[in-house]
Each structure stands twice: as C-alpha cells, then as structure tokens.
C-alpha cells in the first residue's frame, strides 16, 4: 500500500491529501474534508466508505472520479451509497495480499445497477480476474479447480510471489503447483473463501479462519 498509495501518485505528479485522525470516524467531517480538498482519487475499505457516506448532510463530491476498494468483502450497497454523493465516480474492486504483493486482481464495477454476473448490485461485488500474468484460482481441499458456484479457497498463481516469511515459517501458504512439476511454479493460498461465477469471475466470500481485519 505504501508504494501504491504514496509513491505512485507522487511519481505521476499528483498531490496527496491525508485527513486527520478524528475525521476518519466522523461522517460529516470526512465528507466535508473530501469536498474541501477536492479529492479526485481515493483508496477505501468498504467500512471506511460506509463512514464517508453515512452523513445526513447534503454535500456532494463532484470532483471524485475514481474510488478503489480493497481489504474486505465489497457489497453493492456500498457502491450505491458512494454514487449517491459522487455521481461521476468510477468504482474498482481490487484484490491482493501482502505476500503477492500489491494488486493481483481488478474488477471495474459497471456503471449500471447490475453487475456482470447478473446479480443485483446489492449483493457481493466480484474481485474479478487476475491482472496480466496472474491467475486467480478457486481450489478444493485436493487442490483441484472448483466448478462455478462451488466454494473453495482462493489461491494466487503469480510471478510476483514473495519468497516467504522472514521467520521461515509459511503455515503451508506457499505451495508448489501440484499440476506442474516446476518447483518455480508456486501458488499462494490466501485463506480466503471464494467461488467462480459462470463467466469466470471470482467472488470473495470471507475468511476460512478467524483472522481479524482492523
């Protein structure tokens, strides 16, 4: 996140604006801050977007043109609430892990009220497909690909995978691709539950363990 959210904007000639800590928990203060700073691009968790859009104050964000989401399951009602205050915003759902690192999958949320899978926008928004050179996989307990609609563990096949943890313990997260004999062909098991849609998009359904997101 440090590289993506700080160095990339600066390298592109953009200005970074950071709200005060007390504004992050006050819906009206955060909304006014976005308006006063004329924010054009933002990176939000779904929970933070709920804070931003919860204010009863009739303030609009006409300058906000791009909102990237990550860090948790994104539901369509979050997008609808954001579009109510920022009608020109383009929303993109991102997915990635610290171990991969950075964004490994991207899903631009359609501008109309129904996502590509045909599900109502009030439902879960997919995390999409892997970026170039990256595969998002949904695997069963035997590392076979799950059929569309069947729930399994999301795994990432990427050339950008880190070597491992400093401690040397990986908790079984890093595995050699069992369908190939190349030891350099590795998968990262995310611990996230997911499923394929009929058109090949991946939907994030939550954690397989009790990991807490803060």
mmCIF file with all atom_site columns, C-alpha atoms in Angstrom:
data_model
loop_
_atom_site.group_PDB
_atom_site.id
_atom_site.type_symbol
_atom_site.label_atom_id
_atom_site.label_alt_id
_atom_site.label_comp_id
_atom_site.label_asym_id
_atom_site.label_entity_id
_atom_site.label_seq_id
_atom_site.pdbx_PDB_ins_code
_atom_site.Cartn_x
_atom_site.Cartn_y
_atom_site.Cartn_z
_atom_site.occupancy
_atom_site.B_iso_or_equiv
_atom_site.pdbx_formal_charge
_atom_site.auth_seq_id
_atom_site.auth_comp_id
_atom_site.auth_asym_id
_atom_site.auth_atom_id
_atom_site.pdbx_PDB_model_num
ATOM 1   C CA . UNK A 1 1   ? 0.000   0.000   0.000   1.00 0.00 ? 1   UNK A CA 1
ATOM 2   C CA . UNK A 1 2   ? 2.883   2.408   0.702   1.00 0.00 ? 2   UNK A CA 1
ATOM 3   C CA . UNK A 1 3   ? 4.210   2.068   -2.851  1.00 0.00 ? 3   UNK A CA 1
ATOM 4   C CA . UNK A 1 4   ? 0.789   2.231   -4.488  1.00 0.00 ? 4   UNK A CA 1
ATOM 5   C CA . UNK A 1 5   ? -0.830  4.942   -2.395  1.00 0.00 ? 5   UNK A CA 1
ATOM 6   C CA . UNK A 1 6   ? 2.112   7.301   -1.871  1.00 0.00 ? 6   UNK A CA 1
ATOM 7   C CA . UNK A 1 7   ? 4.950   6.863   -4.352  1.00 0.00 ? 7   UNK A CA 1
ATOM 8   C CA . UNK A 1 8   ? 2.840   6.162   -7.453  1.00 0.00 ? 8   UNK A CA 1
ATOM 9   C CA . UNK A 1 9   ? 0.737   9.352   -7.102  1.00 0.00 ? 9   UNK A CA 1
ATOM 10  C CA . UNK A 1 10  ? 3.827   11.437  -6.390  1.00 0.00 ? 10  UNK A CA 1
ATOM 11  C CA . UNK A 1 11  ? 5.645   9.946   -9.388  1.00 0.00 ? 11  UNK A CA 1
ATOM 12  C CA . UNK A 1 12  ? 2.629   10.849  -11.529 1.00 0.00 ? 12  UNK A CA 1
ATOM 13  C CA . UNK A 1 13  ? 2.708   14.455  -10.332 1.00 0.00 ? 13  UNK A CA 1
ATOM 14  C CA . UNK A 1 14  ? -0.344  14.210  -8.093  1.00 0.00 ? 14  UNK A CA 1
ATOM 15  C CA . UNK A 1 15  ? -0.873  15.771  -4.688  1.00 0.00 ? 15  UNK A CA 1
ATOM 16  C CA . UNK A 1 16  ? -1.549  13.561  -1.653  1.00 0.00 ? 16  UNK A CA 1
ATOM 17  C CA . UNK A 1 17  ? -4.091  14.664  0.945   1.00 0.00 ? 17  UNK A CA 1
ATOM 18  C CA . UNK A 1 18  ? -4.394  12.883  4.299   1.00 0.00 ? 18  UNK A CA 1
ATOM 19  C CA . UNK A 1 19  ? -7.325  13.506  6.673   1.00 0.00 ? 19  UNK A CA 1
ATOM 20  C CA . UNK A 1 20  ? -6.819  13.991  10.393  1.00 0.00 ? 20  UNK A CA 1
ATOM 21  C CA . UNK A 1 21  ? -7.409  11.002  12.645  1.00 0.00 ? 21  UNK A CA 1
ATOM 22  C CA . UNK A 1 22  ? -10.602 12.463  14.151  1.00 0.00 ? 22  UNK A CA 1
ATOM 23  C CA . UNK A 1 23  ? -12.074 12.976  10.665  1.00 0.00 ? 23  UNK A CA 1
ATOM 24  C CA . UNK A 1 24  ? -11.861 9.260   9.918   1.00 0.00 ? 24  UNK A CA 1
ATOM 25  C CA . UNK A 1 25  ? -14.586 8.443   12.436  1.00 0.00 ? 25  UNK A CA 1
ATOM 26  C CA . UNK A 1 26  ? -16.873 11.424  11.827  1.00 0.00 ? 26  UNK A CA 1
ATOM 27  C CA . UNK A 1 27  ? -19.009 11.009  8.709   1.00 0.00 ? 27  UNK A CA 1
ATOM 28  C CA . UNK A 1 28  ? -19.828 14.692  8.253   1.00 0.00 ? 28  UNK A CA 1
ATOM 29  C CA . UNK A 1 29  ? -16.250 15.803  8.913   1.00 0.00 ? 29  UNK A CA 1
ATOM 30  C CA . UNK A 1 30  ? -14.879 13.233  6.469   1.00 0.00 ? 30  UNK A CA 1
ATOM 31  C CA . UNK A 1 31  ? -17.400 14.148  3.773   1.00 0.00 ? 31  UNK A CA 1
ATOM 32  C CA . UNK A 1 32  ? -16.607 17.848  4.167   1.00 0.00 ? 32  UNK A CA 1
ATOM 33  C CA . UNK A 1 33  ? -12.889 17.109  4.042   1.00 0.00 ? 33  UNK A CA 1
ATOM 34  C CA . UNK A 1 34  ? -13.302 15.259  0.721   1.00 0.00 ? 34  UNK A CA 1
ATOM 35  C CA . UNK A 1 35  ? -15.251 18.227  -0.645  1.00 0.00 ? 35  UNK A CA 1
ATOM 36  C CA . UNK A 1 36  ? -12.848 20.897  0.625   1.00 0.00 ? 36  UNK A CA 1
ATOM 37  C CA . UNK A 1 37  ? -9.762  19.062  -0.632  1.00 0.00 ? 37  UNK A CA 1
ATOM 38  C CA . UNK A 1 38  ? -11.486 18.381  -3.976  1.00 0.00 ? 38  UNK A CA 1
ATOM 39  C CA . UNK A 1 39  ? -10.358 14.768  -3.864  1.00 0.00 ? 39  UNK A CA 1
ATOM 40  C CA . UNK A 1 40  ? -10.280 13.138  -7.302  1.00 0.00 ? 40  UNK A CA 1
ATOM 41  C CA . UNK A 1 41  ? -8.992  9.646   -6.466  1.00 0.00 ? 41  UNK A CA 1
ATOM 42  C CA . UNK A 1 42  ? -9.269  7.619   -3.263  1.00 0.00 ? 42  UNK A CA 1
ATOM 43  C CA . UNK A 1 43  ? -8.483  4.164   -1.909  1.00 0.00 ? 43  UNK A CA 1
ATOM 44  C CA . UNK A 1 44  ? -11.072 2.918   0.594   1.00 0.00 ? 44  UNK A CA 1
ATOM 45  C CA . UNK A 1 45  ? -12.037 -0.130  2.566   1.00 0.00 ? 45  UNK A CA 1
ATOM 46  C CA . UNK A 1 46  ? -15.778 -0.867  2.387   1.00 0.00 ? 46  UNK A CA 1
ATOM 47  C CA . UNK A 1 47  ? -16.073 0.057   6.083   1.00 0.00 ? 47  UNK A CA 1
ATOM 48  C CA . UNK A 1 48  ? -14.446 3.452   5.526   1.00 0.00 ? 48  UNK A CA 1
ATOM 49  C CA . UNK A 1 49  ? -16.754 4.125   2.586   1.00 0.00 ? 49  UNK A CA 1
ATOM 50  C CA . UNK A 1 50  ? -19.716 3.481   4.871   1.00 0.00 ? 50  UNK A CA 1
ATOM 51  C CA . UNK A 1 51  ? -18.363 6.161   7.211   1.00 0.00 ? 51  UNK A CA 1
ATOM 52  C CA . UNK A 1 52  ? -17.937 8.578   4.293   1.00 0.00 ? 52  UNK A CA 1
ATOM 53  C CA . UNK A 1 53  ? -21.489 8.095   3.030   1.00 0.00 ? 53  UNK A CA 1
ATOM 54  C CA . UNK A 1 54  ? -23.322 7.913   6.366   1.00 0.00 ? 54  UNK A CA 1
ATOM 55  C CA . UNK A 1 55  ? -23.624 11.672  6.867   1.00 0.00 ? 55  UNK A CA 1
ATOM 56  C CA . UNK A 1 56  ? -27.088 13.187  6.604   1.00 0.00 ? 56  UNK A CA 1
ATOM 57  C CA . UNK A 1 57  ? -25.562 16.417  5.327   1.00 0.00 ? 57  UNK A CA 1
ATOM 58  C CA . UNK A 1 58  ? -26.443 17.191  1.716   1.00 0.00 ? 58  UNK A CA 1
ATOM 59  C CA . UNK A 1 59  ? -22.872 17.513  0.420   1.00 0.00 ? 59  UNK A CA 1
ATOM 60  C CA . UNK A 1 60  ? -21.819 16.186  -2.986  1.00 0.00 ? 60  UNK A CA 1
ATOM 61  C CA . UNK A 1 61  ? -18.399 15.227  -4.309  1.00 0.00 ? 61  UNK A CA 1
ATOM 62  C CA . UNK A 1 62  ? -18.409 16.285  -7.984  1.00 0.00 ? 62  UNK A CA 1
ATOM 63  C CA . UNK A 1 63  ? -14.610 16.035  -8.297  1.00 0.00 ? 63  UNK A CA 1
ATOM 64  C CA . UNK A 1 64  ? -14.327 12.403  -7.161  1.00 0.00 ? 64  UNK A CA 1
ATOM 65  C CA . UNK A 1 65  ? -13.751 10.368  -10.298 1.00 0.00 ? 65  UNK A CA 1
ATOM 66  C CA . UNK A 1 66  ? -12.094 7.140   -9.096  1.00 0.00 ? 66  UNK A CA 1
ATOM 67  C CA . UNK A 1 67  ? -12.546 5.038   -5.948  1.00 0.00 ? 67  UNK A CA 1
ATOM 68  C CA . UNK A 1 68  ? -10.555 1.850   -5.437  1.00 0.00 ? 68  UNK A CA 1
ATOM 69  C CA . UNK A 1 69  ? -11.741 -0.692  -2.873  1.00 0.00 ? 69  UNK A CA 1
ATOM 70  C CA . UNK A 1 70  ? -9.844  -3.418  -1.062  1.00 0.00 ? 70  UNK A CA 1
ATOM 71  C CA . UNK A 1 71  ? -9.249  -5.116  2.254   1.00 0.00 ? 71  UNK A CA 1
ATOM 72  C CA . UNK A 1 72  ? -12.644 -6.745  2.730   1.00 0.00 ? 72  UNK A CA 1
ATOM 73  C CA . UNK A 1 73  ? -15.757 -8.008  1.010   1.00 0.00 ? 73  UNK A CA 1
ATOM 74  C CA . UNK A 1 74  ? -17.414 -5.277  -1.048  1.00 0.00 ? 74  UNK A CA 1
ATOM 75  C CA . UNK A 1 75  ? -21.189 -5.224  -1.348  1.00 0.00 ? 75  UNK A CA 1
ATOM 76  C CA . UNK A 1 76  ? -23.192 -3.336  -3.919  1.00 0.00 ? 76  UNK A CA 1
ATOM 77  C CA . UNK A 1 77  ? -24.975 -1.163  -1.379  1.00 0.00 ? 77  UNK A CA 1
ATOM 78  C CA . UNK A 1 78  ? -21.614 0.467   -0.591  1.00 0.00 ? 78  UNK A CA 1
ATOM 79  C CA . UNK A 1 79  ? -21.216 1.392   -4.266  1.00 0.00 ? 79  UNK A CA 1
ATOM 80  C CA . UNK A 1 80  ? -24.760 2.715   -4.452  1.00 0.00 ? 80  UNK A CA 1
ATOM 81  C CA . UNK A 1 81  ? -24.228 4.891   -1.386  1.00 0.00 ? 81  UNK A CA 1
ATOM 82  C CA . UNK A 1 82  ? -20.995 6.298   -2.826  1.00 0.00 ? 82  UNK A CA 1
ATOM 83  C CA . UNK A 1 83  ? -22.611 7.060   -6.167  1.00 0.00 ? 83  UNK A CA 1
ATOM 84  C CA . UNK A 1 84  ? -25.331 8.972   -4.330  1.00 0.00 ? 84  UNK A CA 1
ATOM 85  C CA . UNK A 1 85  ? -22.768 11.523  -3.107  1.00 0.00 ? 85  UNK A CA 1
ATOM 86  C CA . UNK A 1 86  ? -20.318 11.200  -6.029  1.00 0.00 ? 86  UNK A CA 1
ATOM 87  C CA . UNK A 1 87  ? -22.392 10.578  -9.169  1.00 0.00 ? 87  UNK A CA 1
ATOM 88  C CA . UNK A 1 88  ? -19.415 10.660  -11.554 1.00 0.00 ? 88  UNK A CA 1
ATOM 89  C CA . UNK A 1 89  ? -17.220 8.236   -9.638  1.00 0.00 ? 89  UNK A CA 1
ATOM 90  C CA . UNK A 1 90  ? -15.827 5.082   -11.252 1.00 0.00 ? 90  UNK A CA 1
ATOM 91  C CA . UNK A 1 91  ? -15.512 2.260   -8.716  1.00 0.00 ? 91  UNK A CA 1
ATOM 92  C CA . UNK A 1 92  ? -12.938 -0.514  -8.947  1.00 0.00 ? 92  UNK A CA 1
ATOM 93  C CA . UNK A 1 93  ? -12.682 -3.544  -6.669  1.00 0.00 ? 93  UNK A CA 1
ATOM 94  C CA . UNK A 1 94  ? -9.070  -4.598  -6.002  1.00 0.00 ? 94  UNK A CA 1
ATOM 95  C CA . UNK A 1 95  ? -7.677  -7.769  -4.508  1.00 0.00 ? 95  UNK A CA 1
ATOM 96  C CA . UNK A 1 96  ? -4.201  -8.734  -3.410  1.00 0.00 ? 96  UNK A CA 1
ATOM 97  C CA . UNK A 1 97  ? -2.146  -9.802  -0.416  1.00 0.00 ? 97  UNK A CA 1
ATOM 98  C CA . UNK A 1 98  ? 0.986   -8.613  1.329   1.00 0.00 ? 98  UNK A CA 1
ATOM 99  C CA . UNK A 1 99  ? 2.683   -11.802 0.141   1.00 0.00 ? 99  UNK A CA 1
ATOM 100 C CA . UNK A 1 100 ? 1.958   -11.376 -3.556  1.00 0.00 ? 100 UNK A CA 1
ATOM 101 C CA . UNK A 1 101 ? 2.318   -8.206  -3.211  1.00 0.00 ? 101 UNK A CA 1
ATOM 102 C CA . UNK A 1 102 ? 0.129   -5.320  -4.411  1.00 0.00 ? 102 UNK A CA 1
ATOM 103 C CA . UNK A 1 103 ? -2.995  -5.650  -6.562  1.00 0.00 ? 103 UNK A CA 1
ATOM 104 C CA . UNK A 1 104 ? -3.351  -9.049  -8.209  1.00 0.00 ? 104 UNK A CA 1
ATOM 105 C CA . UNK A 1 105 ? -6.956  -8.764  -9.438  1.00 0.00 ? 105 UNK A CA 1
ATOM 106 C CA . UNK A 1 106 ? -9.126  -5.908  -10.651 1.00 0.00 ? 106 UNK A CA 1
ATOM 107 C CA . UNK A 1 107 ? -12.853 -5.615  -11.243 1.00 0.00 ? 107 UNK A CA 1
ATOM 108 C CA . UNK A 1 108 ? -14.291 -2.332  -12.594 1.00 0.00 ? 108 UNK A CA 1
ATOM 109 C CA . UNK A 1 109 ? -17.813 -2.120  -11.186 1.00 0.00 ? 109 UNK A CA 1
ATOM 110 C CA . UNK A 1 110 ? -20.248 -1.482  -14.053 1.00 0.00 ? 110 UNK A CA 1
ATOM 111 C CA . UNK A 1 111 ? -21.836 1.950   -14.187 1.00 0.00 ? 111 UNK A CA 1
ATOM 112 C CA . UNK A 1 112 ? -25.327 0.462   -14.410 1.00 0.00 ? 112 UNK A CA 1
ATOM 113 C CA . UNK A 1 113 ? -27.217 -1.072  -11.496 1.00 0.00 ? 113 UNK A CA 1
ATOM 114 C CA . UNK A 1 114 ? -26.441 -4.725  -12.232 1.00 0.00 ? 114 UNK A CA 1
ATOM 115 C CA . UNK A 1 115 ? -23.033 -6.419  -12.097 1.00 0.00 ? 115 UNK A CA 1
ATOM 116 C CA . UNK A 1 116 ? -21.846 -8.602  -14.976 1.00 0.00 ? 116 UNK A CA 1
ATOM 117 C CA . UNK A 1 117 ? -22.829 -11.837 -13.230 1.00 0.00 ? 117 UNK A CA 1
ATOM 118 C CA . UNK A 1 118 ? -26.463 -10.780 -13.360 1.00 0.00 ? 118 UNK A CA 1
ATOM 119 C CA . UNK A 1 119 ? -26.700 -10.476 -9.574  1.00 0.00 ? 119 UNK A CA 1
ATOM 120 C CA . UNK A 1 120 ? -28.312 -7.409  -8.066  1.00 0.00 ? 120 UNK A CA 1
ATOM 121 C CA . UNK A 1 121 ? -25.805 -4.740  -7.125  1.00 0.00 ? 121 UNK A CA 1
ATOM 122 C CA . UNK A 1 122 ? -26.986 -5.063  -3.532  1.00 0.00 ? 122 UNK A CA 1
ATOM 123 C CA . UNK A 1 123 ? -25.079 -8.374  -3.440  1.00 0.00 ? 123 UNK A CA 1
ATOM 124 C CA . UNK A 1 124 ? -21.359 -9.050  -3.316  1.00 0.00 ? 124 UNK A CA 1
ATOM 125 C CA . UNK A 1 125 ? -19.184 -7.379  -5.941  1.00 0.00 ? 125 UNK A CA 1
ATOM 126 C CA . UNK A 1 126 ? -16.654 -9.790  -7.547  1.00 0.00 ? 126 UNK A CA 1
ATOM 127 C CA . UNK A 1 127 ? -12.917 -9.295  -7.203  1.00 0.00 ? 127 UNK A CA 1
ATOM 128 C CA . UNK A 1 128 ? -12.709 -10.198 -10.876 1.00 0.00 ? 128 UNK A CA 1
ATOM 129 C CA . UNK A 1 129 ? -9.819  -11.831 -12.702 1.00 0.00 ? 129 UNK A CA 1
ATOM 130 C CA . UNK A 1 130 ? -6.065  -11.750 -12.298 1.00 0.00 ? 130 UNK A CA 1
ATOM 131 C CA . UNK A 1 131 ? -4.045  -8.978  -13.903 1.00 0.00 ? 131 UNK A CA 1
ATOM 132 C CA . UNK A 1 132 ? -1.743  -9.819  -16.816 1.00 0.00 ? 132 UNK A CA 1
ATOM 133 C CA . UNK A 1 133 ? 0.410   -12.844 -15.981 1.00 0.00 ? 133 UNK A CA 1
ATOM 134 C CA . UNK A 1 134 ? -1.620  -13.668 -12.848 1.00 0.00 ? 134 UNK A CA 1
ATOM 135 C CA . UNK A 1 135 ? -4.244  -16.347 -12.274 1.00 0.00 ? 135 UNK A CA 1
ATOM 136 C CA . UNK A 1 136 ? -6.878  -16.339 -9.554  1.00 0.00 ? 136 UNK A CA 1
ATOM 137 C CA . UNK A 1 137 ? -7.816  -19.916 -8.701  1.00 0.00 ? 137 UNK A CA 1
ATOM 138 C CA . UNK A 1 138 ? -10.507 -21.402 -6.502  1.00 0.00 ? 138 UNK A CA 1
ATOM 139 C CA . UNK A 1 139 ? -9.315  -24.778 -5.224  1.00 0.00 ? 139 UNK A CA 1
ATOM 140 C CA . UNK A 1 140 ? -10.862 -27.605 -3.237  1.00 0.00 ? 140 UNK A CA 1
ATOM 141 C CA . UNK A 1 141 ? -9.060  -29.496 -0.461  1.00 0.00 ? 141 UNK A CA 1
ATOM 142 C CA . UNK A 1 142 ? -7.240  -31.646 -3.050  1.00 0.00 ? 142 UNK A CA 1
ATOM 143 C CA . UNK A 1 143 ? -6.066  -28.576 -5.000  1.00 0.00 ? 143 UNK A CA 1
ATOM 144 C CA . UNK A 1 144 ? -8.449  -29.232 -7.875  1.00 0.00 ? 144 UNK A CA 1
ATOM 145 C CA . UNK A 1 145 ? -10.226 -26.312 -9.518  1.00 0.00 ? 145 UNK A CA 1
ATOM 146 C CA . UNK A 1 146 ? -13.717 -25.796 -8.167  1.00 0.00 ? 146 UNK A CA 1
ATOM 147 C CA . UNK A 1 147 ? -16.627 -25.722 -10.575 1.00 0.00 ? 147 UNK A CA 1
ATOM 148 C CA . UNK A 1 148 ? -18.520 -22.427 -10.907 1.00 0.00 ? 148 UNK A CA 1
ATOM 149 C CA . UNK A 1 149 ? -20.660 -21.837 -7.854  1.00 0.00 ? 149 UNK A CA 1
ATOM 150 C CA . UNK A 1 150 ? -18.723 -24.246 -5.630  1.00 0.00 ? 150 UNK A CA 1
ATOM 151 C CA . UNK A 1 151 ? -16.937 -22.723 -2.645  1.00 0.00 ? 151 UNK A CA 1
ATOM 152 C CA . UNK A 1 152 ? -13.211 -23.281 -2.160  1.00 0.00 ? 152 UNK A CA 1
ATOM 153 C CA . UNK A 1 153 ? -10.029 -21.479 -1.184  1.00 0.00 ? 153 UNK A CA 1
ATOM 154 C CA . UNK A 1 154 ? -8.761  -18.629 -3.337  1.00 0.00 ? 154 UNK A CA 1
ATOM 155 C CA . UNK A 1 155 ? -5.181  -19.176 -4.488  1.00 0.00 ? 155 UNK A CA 1
ATOM 156 C CA . UNK A 1 156 ? -2.965  -16.835 -6.472  1.00 0.00 ? 156 UNK A CA 1
ATOM 157 C CA . UNK A 1 157 ? -0.578  -18.005 -9.168  1.00 0.00 ? 157 UNK A CA 1
ATOM 158 C CA . UNK A 1 158 ? 1.770   -15.154 -9.897  1.00 0.00 ? 158 UNK A CA 1
ATOM 159 C CA . UNK A 1 159 ? 5.387   -14.481 -10.900 1.00 0.00 ? 159 UNK A CA 1
ATOM 160 C CA . UNK A 1 160 ? 5.405   -11.688 -8.309  1.00 0.00 ? 160 UNK A CA 1
ATOM 161 C CA . UNK A 1 161 ? 5.115   -14.010 -5.303  1.00 0.00 ? 161 UNK A CA 1
ATOM 162 C CA . UNK A 1 162 ? 7.479   -13.286 -2.416  1.00 0.00 ? 162 UNK A CA 1
ATOM 163 C CA . UNK A 1 163 ? 9.982   -15.955 -1.348  1.00 0.00 ? 163 UNK A CA 1
ATOM 164 C CA . UNK A 1 164 ? 8.406   -16.432 2.070   1.00 0.00 ? 164 UNK A CA 1
ATOM 165 C CA . UNK A 1 165 ? 8.391   -15.018 5.594   1.00 0.00 ? 165 UNK A CA 1
ATOM 166 C CA . UNK A 1 166 ? 11.453  -13.845 7.500   1.00 0.00 ? 166 UNK A CA 1
ATOM 167 C CA . UNK A 1 167 ? 10.681  -16.411 10.205  1.00 0.00 ? 167 UNK A CA 1
ATOM 168 C CA . UNK A 1 168 ? 10.987  -19.212 7.673   1.00 0.00 ? 168 UNK A CA 1
ATOM 169 C CA . UNK A 1 169 ? 7.534   -20.496 8.643   1.00 0.00 ? 169 UNK A CA 1
ATOM 170 C CA . UNK A 1 170 ? 4.857   -20.253 5.981   1.00 0.00 ? 170 UNK A CA 1
ATOM 171 C CA . UNK A 1 171 ? 1.993   -22.188 7.623   1.00 0.00 ? 171 UNK A CA 1
ATOM 172 C CA . UNK A 1 172 ? 1.561   -24.094 4.383   1.00 0.00 ? 172 UNK A CA 1
ATOM 173 C CA . UNK A 1 173 ? 0.593   -20.969 2.462   1.00 0.00 ? 173 UNK A CA 1
ATOM 174 C CA . UNK A 1 174 ? 3.300   -21.305 -0.203  1.00 0.00 ? 174 UNK A CA 1
ATOM 175 C CA . UNK A 1 175 ? 2.920   -24.498 -2.258  1.00 0.00 ? 175 UNK A CA 1
ATOM 176 C CA . UNK A 1 176 ? 4.366   -25.812 -5.497  1.00 0.00 ? 176 UNK A CA 1
ATOM 177 C CA . UNK A 1 177 ? 1.659   -26.000 -8.149  1.00 0.00 ? 177 UNK A CA 1
ATOM 178 C CA . UNK A 1 178 ? 0.565   -29.666 -7.892  1.00 0.00 ? 178 UNK A CA 1
ATOM 179 C CA . UNK A 1 179 ? -0.485  -29.695 -11.545 1.00 0.00 ? 179 UNK A CA 1
ATOM 180 C CA . UNK A 1 180 ? 3.048   -28.910 -12.767 1.00 0.00 ? 180 UNK A CA 1
ATOM 181 C CA . UNK A 1 181 ? 6.466   -30.281 -11.857 1.00 0.00 ? 181 UNK A CA 1
ATOM 182 C CA . UNK A 1 182 ? 8.240   -26.949 -11.987 1.00 0.00 ? 182 UNK A CA 1
ATOM 183 C CA . UNK A 1 183 ? 9.398   -26.019 -8.462  1.00 0.00 ? 183 UNK A CA 1
ATOM 184 C CA . UNK A 1 184 ? 9.371   -22.382 -9.532  1.00 0.00 ? 184 UNK A CA 1
ATOM 185 C CA . UNK A 1 185 ? 5.655   -22.602 -10.323 1.00 0.00 ? 185 UNK A CA 1
ATOM 186 C CA . UNK A 1 186 ? 4.232   -21.776 -6.913  1.00 0.00 ? 186 UNK A CA 1
ATOM 187 C CA . UNK A 1 187 ? 0.830   -20.856 -5.547  1.00 0.00 ? 187 UNK A CA 1
ATOM 188 C CA . UNK A 1 188 ? -0.078  -18.710 -2.590  1.00 0.00 ? 188 UNK A CA 1
ATOM 189 C CA . UNK A 1 189 ? -3.050  -19.988 -0.581  1.00 0.00 ? 189 UNK A CA 1
ATOM 190 C CA . UNK A 1 190 ? -4.788  -16.868 0.680   1.00 0.00 ? 190 UNK A CA 1
ATOM 191 C CA . UNK A 1 191 ? -7.018  -18.393 3.336   1.00 0.00 ? 191 UNK A CA 1
ATOM 192 C CA . UNK A 1 192 ? -9.941  -16.616 1.682   1.00 0.00 ? 192 UNK A CA 1
ATOM 193 C CA . UNK A 1 193 ? -13.115 -18.435 0.718   1.00 0.00 ? 193 UNK A CA 1
ATOM 194 C CA . UNK A 1 194 ? -14.430 -17.810 -2.779  1.00 0.00 ? 194 UNK A CA 1
ATOM 195 C CA . UNK A 1 195 ? -16.137 -19.181 -5.846  1.00 0.00 ? 195 UNK A CA 1
ATOM 196 C CA . UNK A 1 196 ? -16.172 -18.760 -9.609  1.00 0.00 ? 196 UNK A CA 1
ATOM 197 C CA . UNK A 1 197 ? -19.160 -17.229 -11.348 1.00 0.00 ? 197 UNK A CA 1
ATOM 198 C CA . UNK A 1 198 ? -20.371 -18.759 -14.604 1.00 0.00 ? 198 UNK A CA 1
ATOM 199 C CA . UNK A 1 199 ? -18.325 -16.217 -16.574 1.00 0.00 ? 199 UNK A CA 1
ATOM 200 C CA . UNK A 1 200 ? -15.100 -16.888 -14.691 1.00 0.00 ? 200 UNK A CA 1
ATOM 201 C CA . UNK A 1 201 ? -15.124 -14.007 -12.230 1.00 0.00 ? 201 UNK A CA 1
ATOM 202 C CA . UNK A 1 202 ? -14.031 -14.731 -8.657  1.00 0.00 ? 202 UNK A CA 1
ATOM 203 C CA . UNK A 1 203 ? -16.188 -13.709 -5.718  1.00 0.00 ? 203 UNK A CA 1
ATOM 204 C CA . UNK A 1 204 ? -14.654 -13.271 -2.253  1.00 0.00 ? 204 UNK A CA 1
ATOM 205 C CA . UNK A 1 205 ? -16.841 -14.797 0.463   1.00 0.00 ? 205 UNK A CA 1
ATOM 206 C CA . UNK A 1 206 ? -14.804 -14.171 3.604   1.00 0.00 ? 206 UNK A CA 1
ATOM 207 C CA . UNK A 1 207 ? -12.085 -15.880 5.609   1.00 0.00 ? 207 UNK A CA 1
ATOM 208 C CA . UNK A 1 208 ? -11.631 -19.608 6.223   1.00 0.00 ? 208 UNK A CA 1
ATOM 209 C CA . UNK A 1 209 ? -10.147 -18.866 9.639   1.00 0.00 ? 209 UNK A CA 1
ATOM 210 C CA . UNK A 1 210 ? -10.772 -16.368 12.446  1.00 0.00 ? 210 UNK A CA 1
ATOM 211 C CA . UNK A 1 211 ? -8.363  -13.710 11.162  1.00 0.00 ? 211 UNK A CA 1
ATOM 212 C CA . UNK A 1 212 ? -9.498  -10.280 12.305  1.00 0.00 ? 212 UNK A CA 1
ATOM 213 C CA . UNK A 1 213 ? -9.441  -7.348  9.906   1.00 0.00 ? 213 UNK A CA 1
ATOM 214 C CA . UNK A 1 214 ? -8.730  -3.994  11.523  1.00 0.00 ? 214 UNK A CA 1
#
